[in-house]
PDB file of C-alpha atoms in Angstrom:
ATOM      1  CA  MET X   1      -7.583   5.270  -8.444  1.00 72.00           C
ATOM      2  CA  PRO X   2      -6.010   2.554 -10.561  1.00 84.00           C
ATOM      3  CA  THR X   3      -2.746   2.404  -8.592  1.00 84.00           C
ATOM      4  CA  LEU X   4      -1.311   3.647  -5.326  1.00 81.00           C
ATOM      5  CA  ASP X   5       1.039   5.933  -7.262  1.00 85.00           C
ATOM      6  CA  ALA X   6      -1.894   7.554  -9.074  1.00 86.00           C
ATOM      7  CA  ALA X   7      -3.717   8.089  -5.777  1.00 80.00           C
ATOM      8  CA  ASN X   8      -0.630   9.652  -4.191  1.00 79.00           C
ATOM      9  CA  ILE X   9      -0.117  11.977  -7.150  1.00 84.00           C
ATOM     10  CA  SER X  10      -3.777  13.020  -7.044  1.00 83.00           C
ATOM     11  CA  LEU X  11      -3.623  13.707  -3.309  1.00 76.00           C
ATOM     12  CA  ASN X  12      -0.509  15.847  -3.726  1.00 78.00           C
ATOM     13  CA  LEU X  13      -2.133  17.780  -6.603  1.00 81.00           C
ATOM     14  CA  LEU X  14      -5.182  18.451  -4.432  1.00 76.00           C
ATOM     15  CA  LYS X  15      -2.960  19.670  -1.599  1.00 73.00           C
ATOM     16  CA  VAL X  16      -1.404  22.247  -3.909  1.00 75.00           C
ATOM     17  CA  ALA X  17      -4.698  23.253  -5.525  1.00 76.00           C
ATOM     18  CA  ALA X  18      -6.581  23.580  -2.217  1.00 69.00           C
ATOM     19  CA  GLY X  19      -4.865  26.792  -1.168  1.00 67.00           C
ATOM     20  CA  ASP X  20      -3.588  27.361   2.355  1.00 66.00           C
ATOM     21  CA  ASN X  21      -2.441  23.733   2.178  1.00 61.00           C
ATOM     22  CA  LEU X  22      -5.725  22.651   3.801  1.00 64.00           C
ATOM     23  CA  THR X  23      -6.661  19.114   2.883  1.00 63.00           C
ATOM     24  CA  ILE X  24      -8.622  16.485   4.728  1.00 63.00           C
ATOM     25  CA  GLY X  25      -7.920  12.887   3.990  1.00 62.00           C
ATOM     26  CA  PRO X  26      -7.268  10.362   2.833  1.00 64.00           C
ATOM     27  CA  ILE X  27     -10.541   8.636   3.639  1.00 65.00           C
ATOM     28  CA  LEU X  28     -11.120   5.021   2.675  1.00 64.00           C
ATOM     29  CA  PRO X  29     -14.757   4.619   1.550  1.00 63.00           C
ATOM     30  CA  GLY X  30     -16.532   1.360   0.902  1.00 66.00           C
ATOM     31  CA  ALA X  31     -16.358  -0.163   4.357  1.00 67.00           C
ATOM     32  CA  ALA X  32     -19.363  -0.270   6.662  1.00 73.00           C
ATOM     33  CA  ARG X  33     -18.189   3.136   7.888  1.00 70.00           C
ATOM     34  CA  PRO X  34     -15.595   5.513   6.416  1.00 69.00           C
ATOM     35  CA  VAL X  35     -12.043   4.891   7.567  1.00 74.00           C
ATOM     36  CA  HIS X  36      -9.929   7.977   8.279  1.00 76.00           C
ATOM     37  CA  ILE X  37      -6.255   7.419   7.614  1.00 76.00           C
ATOM     38  CA  LEU X  38      -3.476   9.333   9.335  1.00 80.00           C
ATOM     39  CA  THR X  39       0.033   8.808   8.049  1.00 78.00           C
ATOM     40  CA  PRO X  40       3.113   8.984  10.276  1.00 80.00           C
ATOM     41  CA  THR X  41       3.971  12.331   8.666  1.00 79.00           C
ATOM     42  CA  ALA X  42       0.614  13.893   9.634  1.00 80.00           C
ATOM     43  CA  THR X  43       0.898  17.368  11.113  1.00 83.00           C
ATOM     44  CA  VAL X  44      -0.955  18.525  14.211  1.00 89.00           C
ATOM     45  CA  ARG X  45      -3.304  20.515  11.984  1.00 85.00           C
ATOM     46  CA  ARG X  46      -4.166  17.395   9.955  1.00 82.00           C
ATOM     47  CA  ILE X  47      -4.813  15.380  13.121  1.00 86.00           C
ATOM     48  CA  ILE X  48      -7.160  18.088  14.418  1.00 89.00           C
ATOM     49  CA  ASN X  49      -8.964  18.334  11.056  1.00 85.00           C
ATOM     50  CA  MET X  50      -9.450  14.566  10.831  1.00 84.00           C
ATOM     51  CA  THR X  51     -10.656  14.442  14.435  1.00 88.00           C
ATOM     52  CA  ALA X  52     -13.164  17.216  13.739  1.00 88.00           C
ATOM     53  CA  LEU X  53     -14.387  15.413  10.611  1.00 83.00           C
ATOM     54  CA  THR X  54     -14.827  12.188  12.583  1.00 83.00           C
ATOM     55  CA  VAL X  55     -16.814  13.984  15.277  1.00 87.00           C
ATOM     56  CA  VAL X  56     -19.102  15.601  12.701  1.00 86.00           C
ATOM     57  CA  GLU X  57     -19.678  12.283  10.933  1.00 81.00           C
ATOM     58  CA  THR X  58     -20.327  10.481  14.195  1.00 82.00           C
ATOM     59  CA  ASN X  59     -22.833  13.119  15.358  1.00 83.00           C
ATOM     60  CA  GLY X  60     -24.562  12.991  11.987  1.00 78.00           C
ATOM     61  CA  ARG X  61     -25.085   9.240  12.271  1.00 68.00           C
ATOM     62  CA  GLY X  62     -26.472   9.418  15.792  1.00 58.00           C
ATOM     63  CA  LEU X  63     -23.824   7.058  17.158  1.00 53.00           C
TER      64      LEU X  63
END
């Protein structure tokens, strides 16, 4: 995304378009490993989803 504002708008559009308000992210790619970001406003459901995603990725890499 060209700016932080554009990224925030895109994330909010995806939240609405996803249905059931189920989104996973944001994820920061480009590092040696993906970085999962949890904001201070993250709900319990988002924390559980991000934890599950991290577990799946970790098991897939054999770490």
